[in-house]
Coordinates of C-alpha atoms in Angstrom, one line a residue:
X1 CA 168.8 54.0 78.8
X2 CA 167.3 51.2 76.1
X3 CA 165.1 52.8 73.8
X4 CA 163.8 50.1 71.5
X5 CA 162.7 50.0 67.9
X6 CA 162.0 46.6 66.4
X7 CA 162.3 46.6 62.6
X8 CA 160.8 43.5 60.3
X9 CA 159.5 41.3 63.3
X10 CA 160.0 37.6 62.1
X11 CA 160.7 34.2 63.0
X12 CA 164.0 33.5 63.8
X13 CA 165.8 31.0 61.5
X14 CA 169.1 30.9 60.7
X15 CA 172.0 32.3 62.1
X16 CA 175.1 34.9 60.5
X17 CA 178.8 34.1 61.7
X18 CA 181.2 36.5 63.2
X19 CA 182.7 37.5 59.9
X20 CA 179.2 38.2 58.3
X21 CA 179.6 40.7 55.6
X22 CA 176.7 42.6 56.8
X23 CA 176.8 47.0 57.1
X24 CA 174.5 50.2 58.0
X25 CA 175.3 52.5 55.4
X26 CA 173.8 55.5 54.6
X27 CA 174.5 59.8 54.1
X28 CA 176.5 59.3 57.5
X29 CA 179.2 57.9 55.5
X30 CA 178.9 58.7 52.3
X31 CA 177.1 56.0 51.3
X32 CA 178.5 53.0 49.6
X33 CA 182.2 55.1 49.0
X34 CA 182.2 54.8 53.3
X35 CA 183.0 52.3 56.0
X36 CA 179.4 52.3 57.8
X37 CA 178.9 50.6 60.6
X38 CA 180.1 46.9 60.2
X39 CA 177.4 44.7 62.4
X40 CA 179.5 41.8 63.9
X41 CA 178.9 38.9 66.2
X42 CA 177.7 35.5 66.9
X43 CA 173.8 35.1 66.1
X44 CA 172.9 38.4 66.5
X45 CA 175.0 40.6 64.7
X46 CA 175.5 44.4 66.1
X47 CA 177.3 48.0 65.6
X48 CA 177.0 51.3 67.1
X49 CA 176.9 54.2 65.6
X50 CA 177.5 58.3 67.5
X51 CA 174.5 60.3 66.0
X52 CA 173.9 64.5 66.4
X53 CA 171.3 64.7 63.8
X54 CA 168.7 62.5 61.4
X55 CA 170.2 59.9 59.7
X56 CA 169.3 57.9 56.4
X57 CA 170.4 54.5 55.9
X58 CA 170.0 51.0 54.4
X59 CA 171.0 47.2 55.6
X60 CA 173.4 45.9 53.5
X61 CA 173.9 42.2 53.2
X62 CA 177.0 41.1 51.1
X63 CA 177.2 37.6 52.7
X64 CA 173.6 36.2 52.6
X65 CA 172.1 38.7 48.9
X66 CA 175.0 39.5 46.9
X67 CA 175.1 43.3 48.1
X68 CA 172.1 43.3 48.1
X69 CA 170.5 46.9 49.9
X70 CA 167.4 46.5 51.5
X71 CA 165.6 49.6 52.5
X72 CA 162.1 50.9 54.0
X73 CA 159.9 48.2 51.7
X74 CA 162.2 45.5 51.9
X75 CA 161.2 45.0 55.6
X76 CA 158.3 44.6 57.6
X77 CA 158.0 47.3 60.5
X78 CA 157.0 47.7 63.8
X79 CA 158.4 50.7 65.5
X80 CA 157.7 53.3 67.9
X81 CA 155.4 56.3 66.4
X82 CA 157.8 58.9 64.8
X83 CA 161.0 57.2 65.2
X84 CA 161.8 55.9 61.6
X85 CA 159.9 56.9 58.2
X86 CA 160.7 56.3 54.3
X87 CA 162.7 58.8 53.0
X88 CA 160.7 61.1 50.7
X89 CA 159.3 57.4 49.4
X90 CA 162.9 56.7 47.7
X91 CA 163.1 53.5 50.0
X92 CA 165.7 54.5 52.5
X93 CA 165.2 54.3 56.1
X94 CA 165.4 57.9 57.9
X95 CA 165.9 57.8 61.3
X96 CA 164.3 60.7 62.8
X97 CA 166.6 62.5 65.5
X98 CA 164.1 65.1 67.0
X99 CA 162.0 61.7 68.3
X100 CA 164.6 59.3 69.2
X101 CA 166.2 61.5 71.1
X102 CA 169.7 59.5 72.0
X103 CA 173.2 60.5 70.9
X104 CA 174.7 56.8 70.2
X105 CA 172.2 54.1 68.2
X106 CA 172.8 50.4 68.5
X107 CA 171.8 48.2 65.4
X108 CA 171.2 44.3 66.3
X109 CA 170.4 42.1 63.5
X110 CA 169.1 38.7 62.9
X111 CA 168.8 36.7 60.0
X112 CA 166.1 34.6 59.0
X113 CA 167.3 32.1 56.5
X114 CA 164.3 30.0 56.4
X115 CA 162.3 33.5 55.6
X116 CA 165.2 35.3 53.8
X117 CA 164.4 38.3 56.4
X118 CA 165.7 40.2 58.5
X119 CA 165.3 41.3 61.9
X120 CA 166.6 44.4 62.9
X121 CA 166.5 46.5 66.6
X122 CA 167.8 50.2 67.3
X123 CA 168.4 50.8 71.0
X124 CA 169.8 53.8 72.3
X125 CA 172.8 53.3 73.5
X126 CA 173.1 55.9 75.7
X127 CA 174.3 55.0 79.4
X128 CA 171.1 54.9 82.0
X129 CA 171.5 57.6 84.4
X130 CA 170.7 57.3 88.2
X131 CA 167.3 59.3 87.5
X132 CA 165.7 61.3 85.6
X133 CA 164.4 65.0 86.3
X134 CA 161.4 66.8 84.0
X135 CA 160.6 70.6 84.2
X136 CA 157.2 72.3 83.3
X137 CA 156.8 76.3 83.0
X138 CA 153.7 76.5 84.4
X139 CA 152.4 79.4 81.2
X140 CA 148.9 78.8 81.7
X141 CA 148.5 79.8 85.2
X142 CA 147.5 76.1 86.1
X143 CA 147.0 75.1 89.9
X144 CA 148.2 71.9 89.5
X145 CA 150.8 70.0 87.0
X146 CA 150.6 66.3 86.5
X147 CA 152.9 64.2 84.3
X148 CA 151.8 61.3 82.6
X149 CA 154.8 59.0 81.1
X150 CA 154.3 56.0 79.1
X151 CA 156.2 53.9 76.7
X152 CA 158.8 51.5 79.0
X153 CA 157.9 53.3 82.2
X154 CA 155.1 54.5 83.6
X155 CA 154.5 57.2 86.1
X156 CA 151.3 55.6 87.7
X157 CA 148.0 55.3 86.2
X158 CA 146.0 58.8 84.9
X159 CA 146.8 61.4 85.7
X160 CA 150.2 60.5 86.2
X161 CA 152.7 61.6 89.2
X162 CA 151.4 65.5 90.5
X163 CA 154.7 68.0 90.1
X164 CA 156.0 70.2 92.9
X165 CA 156.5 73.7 92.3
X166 CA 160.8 74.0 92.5
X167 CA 161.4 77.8 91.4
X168 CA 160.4 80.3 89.0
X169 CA 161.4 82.3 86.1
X170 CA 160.5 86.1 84.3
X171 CA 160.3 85.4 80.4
X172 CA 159.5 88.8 79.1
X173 CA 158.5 90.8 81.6
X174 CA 156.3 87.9 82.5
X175 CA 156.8 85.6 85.6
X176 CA 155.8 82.1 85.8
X177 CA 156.4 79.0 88.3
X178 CA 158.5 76.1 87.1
X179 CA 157.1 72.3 88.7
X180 CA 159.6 69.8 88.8
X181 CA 159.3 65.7 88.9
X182 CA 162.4 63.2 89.6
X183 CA 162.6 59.9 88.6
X184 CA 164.2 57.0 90.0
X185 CA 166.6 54.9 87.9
X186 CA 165.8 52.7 85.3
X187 CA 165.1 53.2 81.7
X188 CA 163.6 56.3 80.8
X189 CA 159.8 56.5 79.5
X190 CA 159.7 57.6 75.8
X191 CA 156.5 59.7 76.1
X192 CA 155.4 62.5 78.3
X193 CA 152.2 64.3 78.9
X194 CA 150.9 67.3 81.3
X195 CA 147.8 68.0 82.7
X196 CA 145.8 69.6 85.0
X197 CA 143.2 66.6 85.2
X198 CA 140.5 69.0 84.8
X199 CA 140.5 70.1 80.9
X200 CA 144.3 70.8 80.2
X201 CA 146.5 68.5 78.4
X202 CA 149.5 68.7 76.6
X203 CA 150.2 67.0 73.2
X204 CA 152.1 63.6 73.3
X205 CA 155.8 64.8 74.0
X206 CA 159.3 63.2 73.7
X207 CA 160.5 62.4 77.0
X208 CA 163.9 63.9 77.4
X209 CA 165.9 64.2 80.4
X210 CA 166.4 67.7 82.0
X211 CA 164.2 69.3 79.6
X212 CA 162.1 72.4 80.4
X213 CA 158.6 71.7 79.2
X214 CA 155.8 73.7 79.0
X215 CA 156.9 77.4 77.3
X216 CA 157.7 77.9 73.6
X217 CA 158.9 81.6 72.5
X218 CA 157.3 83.0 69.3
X219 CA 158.8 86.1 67.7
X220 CA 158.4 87.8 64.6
X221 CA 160.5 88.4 62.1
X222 CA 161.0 89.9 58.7
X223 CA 161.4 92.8 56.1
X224 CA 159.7 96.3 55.5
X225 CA 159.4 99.3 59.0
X226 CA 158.1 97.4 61.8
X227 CA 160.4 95.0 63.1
X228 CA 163.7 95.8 64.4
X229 CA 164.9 92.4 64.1
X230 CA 166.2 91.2 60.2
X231 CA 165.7 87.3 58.6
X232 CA 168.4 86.4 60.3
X233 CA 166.7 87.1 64.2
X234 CA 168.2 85.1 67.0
X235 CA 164.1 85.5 68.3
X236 CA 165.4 88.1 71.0
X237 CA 163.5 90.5 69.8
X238 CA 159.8 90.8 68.6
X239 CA 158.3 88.6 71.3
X240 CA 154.4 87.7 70.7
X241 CA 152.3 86.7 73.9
X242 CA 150.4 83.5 75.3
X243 CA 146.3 84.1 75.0
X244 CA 146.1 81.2 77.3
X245 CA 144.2 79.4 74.3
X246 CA 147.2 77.8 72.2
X247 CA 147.5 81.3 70.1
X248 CA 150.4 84.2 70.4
X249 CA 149.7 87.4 69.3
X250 CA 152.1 90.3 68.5
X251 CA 151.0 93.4 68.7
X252 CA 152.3 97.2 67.4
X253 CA 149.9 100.5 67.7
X254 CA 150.4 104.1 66.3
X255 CA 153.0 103.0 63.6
X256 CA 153.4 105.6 61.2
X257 CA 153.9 103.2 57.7
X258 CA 154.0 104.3 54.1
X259 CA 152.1 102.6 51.5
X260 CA 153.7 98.7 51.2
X261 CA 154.3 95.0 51.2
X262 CA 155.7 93.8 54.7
X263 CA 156.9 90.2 54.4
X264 CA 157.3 88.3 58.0
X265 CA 157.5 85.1 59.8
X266 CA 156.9 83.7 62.6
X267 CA 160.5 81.8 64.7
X268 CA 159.3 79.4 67.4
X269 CA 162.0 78.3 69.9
X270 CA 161.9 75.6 72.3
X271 CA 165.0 75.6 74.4
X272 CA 167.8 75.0 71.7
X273 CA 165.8 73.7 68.8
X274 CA 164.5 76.8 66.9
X275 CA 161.1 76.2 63.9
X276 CA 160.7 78.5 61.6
X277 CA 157.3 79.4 60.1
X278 CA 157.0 77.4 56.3
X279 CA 157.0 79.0 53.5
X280 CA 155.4 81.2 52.1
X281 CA 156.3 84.3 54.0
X282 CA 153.1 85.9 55.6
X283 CA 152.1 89.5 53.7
X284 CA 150.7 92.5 55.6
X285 CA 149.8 94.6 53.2
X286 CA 149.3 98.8 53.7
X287 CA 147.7 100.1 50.9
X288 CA 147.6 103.9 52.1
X289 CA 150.4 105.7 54.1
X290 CA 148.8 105.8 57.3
X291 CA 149.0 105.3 61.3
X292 CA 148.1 102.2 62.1
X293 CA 147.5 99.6 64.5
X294 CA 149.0 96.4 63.3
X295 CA 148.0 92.1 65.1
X296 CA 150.0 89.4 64.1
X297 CA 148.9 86.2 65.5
X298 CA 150.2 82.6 65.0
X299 CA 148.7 79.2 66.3
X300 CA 150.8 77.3 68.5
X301 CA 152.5 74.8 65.4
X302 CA 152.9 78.0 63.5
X303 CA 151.1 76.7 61.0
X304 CA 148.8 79.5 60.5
X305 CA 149.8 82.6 60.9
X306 CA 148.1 86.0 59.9
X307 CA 148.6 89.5 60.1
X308 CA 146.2 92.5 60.3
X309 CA 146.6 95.7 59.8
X310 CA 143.9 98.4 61.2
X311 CA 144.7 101.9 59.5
X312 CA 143.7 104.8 62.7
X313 CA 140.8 107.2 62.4
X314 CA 139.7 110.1 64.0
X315 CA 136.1 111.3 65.1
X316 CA 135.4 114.8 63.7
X317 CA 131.8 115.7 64.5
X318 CA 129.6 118.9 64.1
X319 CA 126.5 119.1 66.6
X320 CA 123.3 120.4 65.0
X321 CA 124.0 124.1 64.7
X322 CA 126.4 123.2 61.8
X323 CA 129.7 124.5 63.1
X324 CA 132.1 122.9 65.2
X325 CA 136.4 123.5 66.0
X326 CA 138.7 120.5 65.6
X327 CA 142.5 119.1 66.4
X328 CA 144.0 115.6 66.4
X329 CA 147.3 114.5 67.3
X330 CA 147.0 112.4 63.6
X331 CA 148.1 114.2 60.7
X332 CA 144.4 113.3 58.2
X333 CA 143.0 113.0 55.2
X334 CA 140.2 114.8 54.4
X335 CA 140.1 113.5 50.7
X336 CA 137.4 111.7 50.4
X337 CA 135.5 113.5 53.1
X338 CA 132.5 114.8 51.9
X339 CA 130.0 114.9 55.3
X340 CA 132.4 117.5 57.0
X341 CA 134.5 120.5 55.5
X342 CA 137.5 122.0 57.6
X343 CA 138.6 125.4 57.5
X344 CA 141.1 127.3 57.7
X345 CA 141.1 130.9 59.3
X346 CA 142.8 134.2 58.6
X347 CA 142.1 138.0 59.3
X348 CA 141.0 140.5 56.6
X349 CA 142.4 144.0 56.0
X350 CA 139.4 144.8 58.0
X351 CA 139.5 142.8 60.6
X352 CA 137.1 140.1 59.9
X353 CA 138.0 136.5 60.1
X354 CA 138.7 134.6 57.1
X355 CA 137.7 131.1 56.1
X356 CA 139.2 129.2 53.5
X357 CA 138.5 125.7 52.2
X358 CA 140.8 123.0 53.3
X359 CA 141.2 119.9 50.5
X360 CA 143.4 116.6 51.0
X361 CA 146.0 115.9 53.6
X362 CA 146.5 118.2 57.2
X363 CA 149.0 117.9 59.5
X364 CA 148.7 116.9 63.0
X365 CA 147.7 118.8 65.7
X366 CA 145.9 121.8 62.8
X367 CA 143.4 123.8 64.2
X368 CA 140.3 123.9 61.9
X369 CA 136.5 124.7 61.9
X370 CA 134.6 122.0 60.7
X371 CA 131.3 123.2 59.1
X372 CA 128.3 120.2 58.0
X373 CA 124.5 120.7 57.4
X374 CA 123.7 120.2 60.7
X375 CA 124.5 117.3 62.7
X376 CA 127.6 114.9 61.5
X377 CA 129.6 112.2 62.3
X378 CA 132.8 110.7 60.3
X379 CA 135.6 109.1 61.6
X380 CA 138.6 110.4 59.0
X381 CA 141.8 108.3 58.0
X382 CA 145.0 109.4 59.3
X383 CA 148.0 109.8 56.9
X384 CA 151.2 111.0 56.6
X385 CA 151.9 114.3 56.0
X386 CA 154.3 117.7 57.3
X387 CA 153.0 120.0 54.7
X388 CA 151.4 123.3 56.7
X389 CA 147.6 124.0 55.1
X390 CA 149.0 127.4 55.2
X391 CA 148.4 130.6 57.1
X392 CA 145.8 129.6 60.2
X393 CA 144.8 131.0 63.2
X394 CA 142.9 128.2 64.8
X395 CA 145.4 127.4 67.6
X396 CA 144.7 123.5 68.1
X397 CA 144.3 122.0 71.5
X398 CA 144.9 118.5 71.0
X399 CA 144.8 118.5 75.2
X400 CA 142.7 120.1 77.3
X401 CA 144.0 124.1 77.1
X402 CA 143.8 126.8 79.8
X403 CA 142.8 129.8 77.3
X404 CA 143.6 133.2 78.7
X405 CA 141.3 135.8 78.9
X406 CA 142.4 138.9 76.0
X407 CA 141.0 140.5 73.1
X408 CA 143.3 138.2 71.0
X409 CA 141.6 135.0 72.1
X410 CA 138.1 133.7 70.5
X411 CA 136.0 130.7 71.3
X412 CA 133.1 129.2 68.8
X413 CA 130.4 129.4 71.0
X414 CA 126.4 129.8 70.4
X415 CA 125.7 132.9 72.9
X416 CA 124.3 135.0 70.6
X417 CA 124.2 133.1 67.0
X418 CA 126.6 130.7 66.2
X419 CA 130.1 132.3 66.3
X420 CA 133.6 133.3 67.5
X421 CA 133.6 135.1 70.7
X422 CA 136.3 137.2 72.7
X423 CA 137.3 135.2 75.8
X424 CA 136.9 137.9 78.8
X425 CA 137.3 135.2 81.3
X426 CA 139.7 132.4 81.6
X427 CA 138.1 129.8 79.8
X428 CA 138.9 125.6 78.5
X429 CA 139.3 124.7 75.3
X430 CA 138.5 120.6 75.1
X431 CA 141.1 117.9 73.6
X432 CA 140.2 117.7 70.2
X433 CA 139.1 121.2 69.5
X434 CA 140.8 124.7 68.5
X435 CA 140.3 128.1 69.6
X436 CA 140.8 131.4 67.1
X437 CA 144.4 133.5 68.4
X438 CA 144.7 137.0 66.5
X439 CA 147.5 139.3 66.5
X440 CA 145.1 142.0 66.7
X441 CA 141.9 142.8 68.3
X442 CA 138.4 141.9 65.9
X443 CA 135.4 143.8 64.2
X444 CA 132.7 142.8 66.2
X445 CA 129.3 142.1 64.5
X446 CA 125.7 141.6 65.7
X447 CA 124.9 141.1 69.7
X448 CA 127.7 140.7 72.1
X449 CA 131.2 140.4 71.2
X450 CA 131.1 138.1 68.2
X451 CA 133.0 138.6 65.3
X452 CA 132.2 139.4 61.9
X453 CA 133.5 136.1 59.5
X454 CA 133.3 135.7 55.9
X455 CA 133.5 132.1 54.1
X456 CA 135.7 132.8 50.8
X457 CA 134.6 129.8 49.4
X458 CA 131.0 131.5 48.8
X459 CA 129.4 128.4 49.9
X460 CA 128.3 129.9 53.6
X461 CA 126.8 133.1 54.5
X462 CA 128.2 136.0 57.3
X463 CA 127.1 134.7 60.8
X464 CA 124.3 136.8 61.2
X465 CA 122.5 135.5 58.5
X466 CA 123.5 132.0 59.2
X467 CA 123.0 131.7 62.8
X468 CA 120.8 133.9 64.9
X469 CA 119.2 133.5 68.4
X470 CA 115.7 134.4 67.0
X471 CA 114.2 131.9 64.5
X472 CA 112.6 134.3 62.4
X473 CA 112.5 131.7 59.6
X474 CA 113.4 134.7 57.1
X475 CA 115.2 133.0 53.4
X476 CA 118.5 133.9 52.5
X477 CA 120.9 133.1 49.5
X478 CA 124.4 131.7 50.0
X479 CA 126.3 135.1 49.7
X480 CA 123.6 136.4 52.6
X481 CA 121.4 138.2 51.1
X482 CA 117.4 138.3 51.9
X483 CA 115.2 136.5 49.1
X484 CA 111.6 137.0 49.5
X485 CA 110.0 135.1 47.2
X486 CA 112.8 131.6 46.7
X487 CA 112.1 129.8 43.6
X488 CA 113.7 126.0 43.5
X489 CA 117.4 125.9 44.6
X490 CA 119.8 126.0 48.0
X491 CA 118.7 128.5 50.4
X492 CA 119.7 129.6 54.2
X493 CA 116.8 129.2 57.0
X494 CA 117.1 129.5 60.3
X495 CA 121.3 129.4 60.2
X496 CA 120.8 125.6 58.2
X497 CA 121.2 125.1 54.4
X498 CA 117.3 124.3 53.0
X499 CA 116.5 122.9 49.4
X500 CA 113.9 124.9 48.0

C-alpha cells in the first residue's frame, strides 16, 4: 500500500546527483552522532526507513546548504490531517505513528534549485496486500453497519458499503455481533467511518487492516479500598459499561469505606494500544466512614472523568402515637439525630421494662424503640461500627420474623394504649422493626397484657400516662404525675408532649 504525504509542494527545478549528500536524521539514530537514512538516486532522491513508533526528524542537505538542517518551518506543507506536526514548536518534524499507521516509511526528495526548496513525499512502504478486511463490534445495538472510507479509495458514495454480520463475541458478560467488510486489492483508504445512516456516526478513524472497530474497554484503576486492581492494571479488572450515549460508568454499592482520599483513573484500551486518563488523578473523597454507594463515569476520550460517592441512609420513622420499634442491616449514626431518639431496653428487679437513651453510633441489625413527638420521618447515615449499645432486649428483625407465641415474647402494639404486649398467638414482626424477648415473664400494667415500662432518661412518662385508649385530655408532668392547674412549661396530653 502507498500512503502519501507531500511535504513543501514546489516547482520543480533543479536536479541532485546520485552521490548527493543529502540524509533523514533524527532521535531514530541518534541524531547527527548516527548514519540516518542516506536518500540516494537520480532526480529524485529516496531512502527507507523500518519504523515501530513516532519518529522526529529533520532533512539534512550537506551538498546543496552547507549542513544545513531544515525542519518544520523551513518547508512549506501539505500533508494528510494528523500525520506529521512540529515537535513541541522546536522545529523538528514528528512523524506521528498512531495516524500513519505503516511499519516501513519511504522519503523521496526533490530539489528545487531555482527556489532553493525542497520537495519531500513519505509513502508507506508497506507491500499492498490482495484485500483488505474491516471489523465493527456492533456495542450500540445498531440494525445496520455501514462503512464509509475515503482518502485514496473510496467505498461508494454516503453511506458507504453496508457490513454483513460475520460472528459474535461476549465482552464482560455482554454479547455483541461483529459485521465484517472485505476489500478488493489496491491501495488501502486512509480514513474510515461507521454509521447507521439514521443518526449514528463514528468519528473519523485510521483505516487499518484487520482491525476490530467499534468497542473500546474502560476500566478503573487506582489507590485507597475499592479497587482490586493497583496503578499498574492490565484493565482486566474494574470494567465500567457502555450507556449507549458515548459515556461508561462504573459502578460499586454497599461498600463499607472509612473516612479518605481515593485517587483513580480511568485505562482505555483499544485492541493493543492502551490510553491512560491525563493527569491529574481523579479524587473521590469520603469524608465520614460510611456505607456507600460509589459512580464513576468517564466520557468516551477520557477526558472527563468524575467520581461520586452517595453515603447510605436508612428511613427510621414513628407514626403519630409517638413510638415506633426499629432494625437495619446498616450499622447508624444517630449523632446528629435530633427528630428521633432510639432506645435501648432492659428489665428491672421488678419486672418492668427498662429504657435507656441511645447517643452516637449502633451496630447493625440493633433492636431499638424509636420514640418522636408524634409523627417523624429521618433518613439516618450509616457508619461503621461493632461496638454493642449494651445490654438490649429488642430482638431486631431486619427480615420479616415468625414470632412465637410465649410469655417471653412482646410486641409494640396500640391495643389498649400504646405499649409492649405479650404475643399469645403466632404473630410477624416486619423487616425493619424489633420485637421485646425476656428471660422472664413481665408485670403487666393497665388493660390487657401490657407491660409496665419506665424511661430512665426522665424525659417520657409510664405508658399509662402517656398513651391511653380514652382521651380524657387530663395534664401530666414528665415523671407522670397529674397537674391540675399547668403553669408555662412541657406537659403530657393525651399520650403527646404539649407546651404549655
Amino acid at each position: 500500500m502507498k500512503k502519501l504525504l507531500l511535504l513543501a509542494l514546489v516547482v520543480l527545478g533543479g536536479v541532485i546527483e546520485t552521490n548527493a549528500d543529502v540524509y533523514i536524521k533524527g532521535d531514530f539514530c541518534n541524531w547527527d552522532s548516527g548514519d540516518g537514512v542516506q536518500l540516494t538516486g537520480s532526480g529524485t532522491l529516496t531512502g527507507e526507513l523500518s519504523v515501530t513508533g513516532d519518529i522526529v526528524f529533520k532533512l539534512v542537505d550537506r551538498n546543496n546548504n552547507a549542513n544545513n538542517w531544515l525542519g518544520f518551518s523551513d518547508i512549506n506543507f501539505d500533508a494528510p490531517d494528523g500525520w506529521i506536526q512540529d515537535n513541541n514548536n522546536d522545529n523538528q518534524i514528528k512523524l506521528n505513528y498512531s495516524n500513519f499507521g505503516g511499519s516501513k516509511v519511504k522519503f523521496l526528495a526533490t530539489y528545487n534549485s531555482s527556489e532553493s526548496k525542497w520537495e519531500l513525499r513519505i509513502e508507506d512502504a508497506d507491500e499492498e496486500s490482495s484485500s483488505y478486511t474491516i471489523y465493527y463490534v456492533n456495542g450500540t445495538g445498531l440494525s445496520s453497519v455501514y462503512a464509509y472510507t475515503f482518502g485514496r479509495k473510496e467505498c461508494g458514495s454516503w453511506p458507504g458499503t453496508l457490513m454483513t454480520k460475520s460472528s459474535s463475541m461476549t465482552i464482560n458478560g455482554q454479547n455483541f455481533d461483529i459485521y465484517s467488510y472485505t476489500f478488493s486489492a489496491g491501495r488501502t483508504p486512509e480514513k474510515l467511518i461507521f454509521t447507521n445512516n439514521n443518526g449514528f456516526q463514528t468519528k473519523d478513524l485510521n483505516f487499518i487492516n484487520n482491525k476490530t472497530y467499534g468497542y473500546s474497554t474502560f476500566s478503573v484503576v487506582g489507590s485507597g479500598d475499592i479497587f482490586s486492581s493497583s496503578w499498574d492494571s492490565d484493565g482486566s479488572t474494574n470494567f465500567m459499561k457502555s450507556n449507549g450515549d458515548g459515556t461508561y460508568t462504573y459502578t460499586l454499592n454497599n461498600v463499607e469505606l472509612t473516612a479518605q482520599t481515593i485517587l483513580l483513573k480511568v485505562l482505555k484500551r483499544e485492541g493493543s494500544t492502551e490510553t491512560w486518563q491525563a493527569d491529574p488523578n481523579t479524587s473521590l473523597v469520603i469524608s465520614e466512614d460510611g456505607i456507600y454507594n460509589i459512580t464513576i463515569t468517564s466520557n468516551e476520550d477520557i477526558s472527563s472523568v468524575t467520581a461520586i460517592s452517595d453515603r447510605i441512609k436508612a428511613n427510621a420513622s414513628v407514626t403519630s402515637v409517638g413510638y415506633a420499634t426499629f432494625s437495619s442491616e446498616y450499622a447508624l449514626d444517630f449523632t446528629n439525630v435530633t427528630d428521633v431518639i432510639p432506645y435501648r431496653a432492659t428489665v428491672s428487679n421488678d419486672n418492668k421494662v427498662v429504657l435507656t437513651k441511645v447517643t452516637g453510633k449502633v451496630p447493625a441489625e440493633t433492636g431499638l424503640l424509636l420514640v418522636a413527638e408524634g409523627e417523624a420521618s429521618v433518613d439516618v447515615p450509616t457508619t461503621i461500627c461493632t461496638t454493642s449499645i449494651g445490654e438490649n432486649m429488642l430482638v431486631a428483625t431486619v427480615e420479616e420474623t415468625t414470632v412465637a407465641a410465649n410469655n417471653n415474647n412482646y410486641m409494640l402494639a396500640n391495643t389498649n394504649g400504646v405499649g409492649f404486649y405479650s404475643v399469645d398467638s403466632e404473630t410477624t414482626s416486619e423487616a425493619g422493626k424489633a420485637y421485646l424477648h425476656t428471660d422472664n415473664a413481665l408485670a403487666s400494667e393497665g388493660s390487657g397484657s401490657r407491660v409496665a415500662w419506665i424511661f430512665d432518661d426522665k424525659d417520657i412518662t409510664a405508658i399509662k400516662q402517656v398513651a391511653t385508649t380514652a382521651r380524657t385530655n387530663e395534664v401530666f408532668d414528665l415523671q407522670g404525675r397529674r397537674v391540675a392547674q399547668p403553669t408555662k412549661g412541657l406537659y403530657i396530653v393525651n399520650g403527646k408532649k404539649v407546651i404549655k
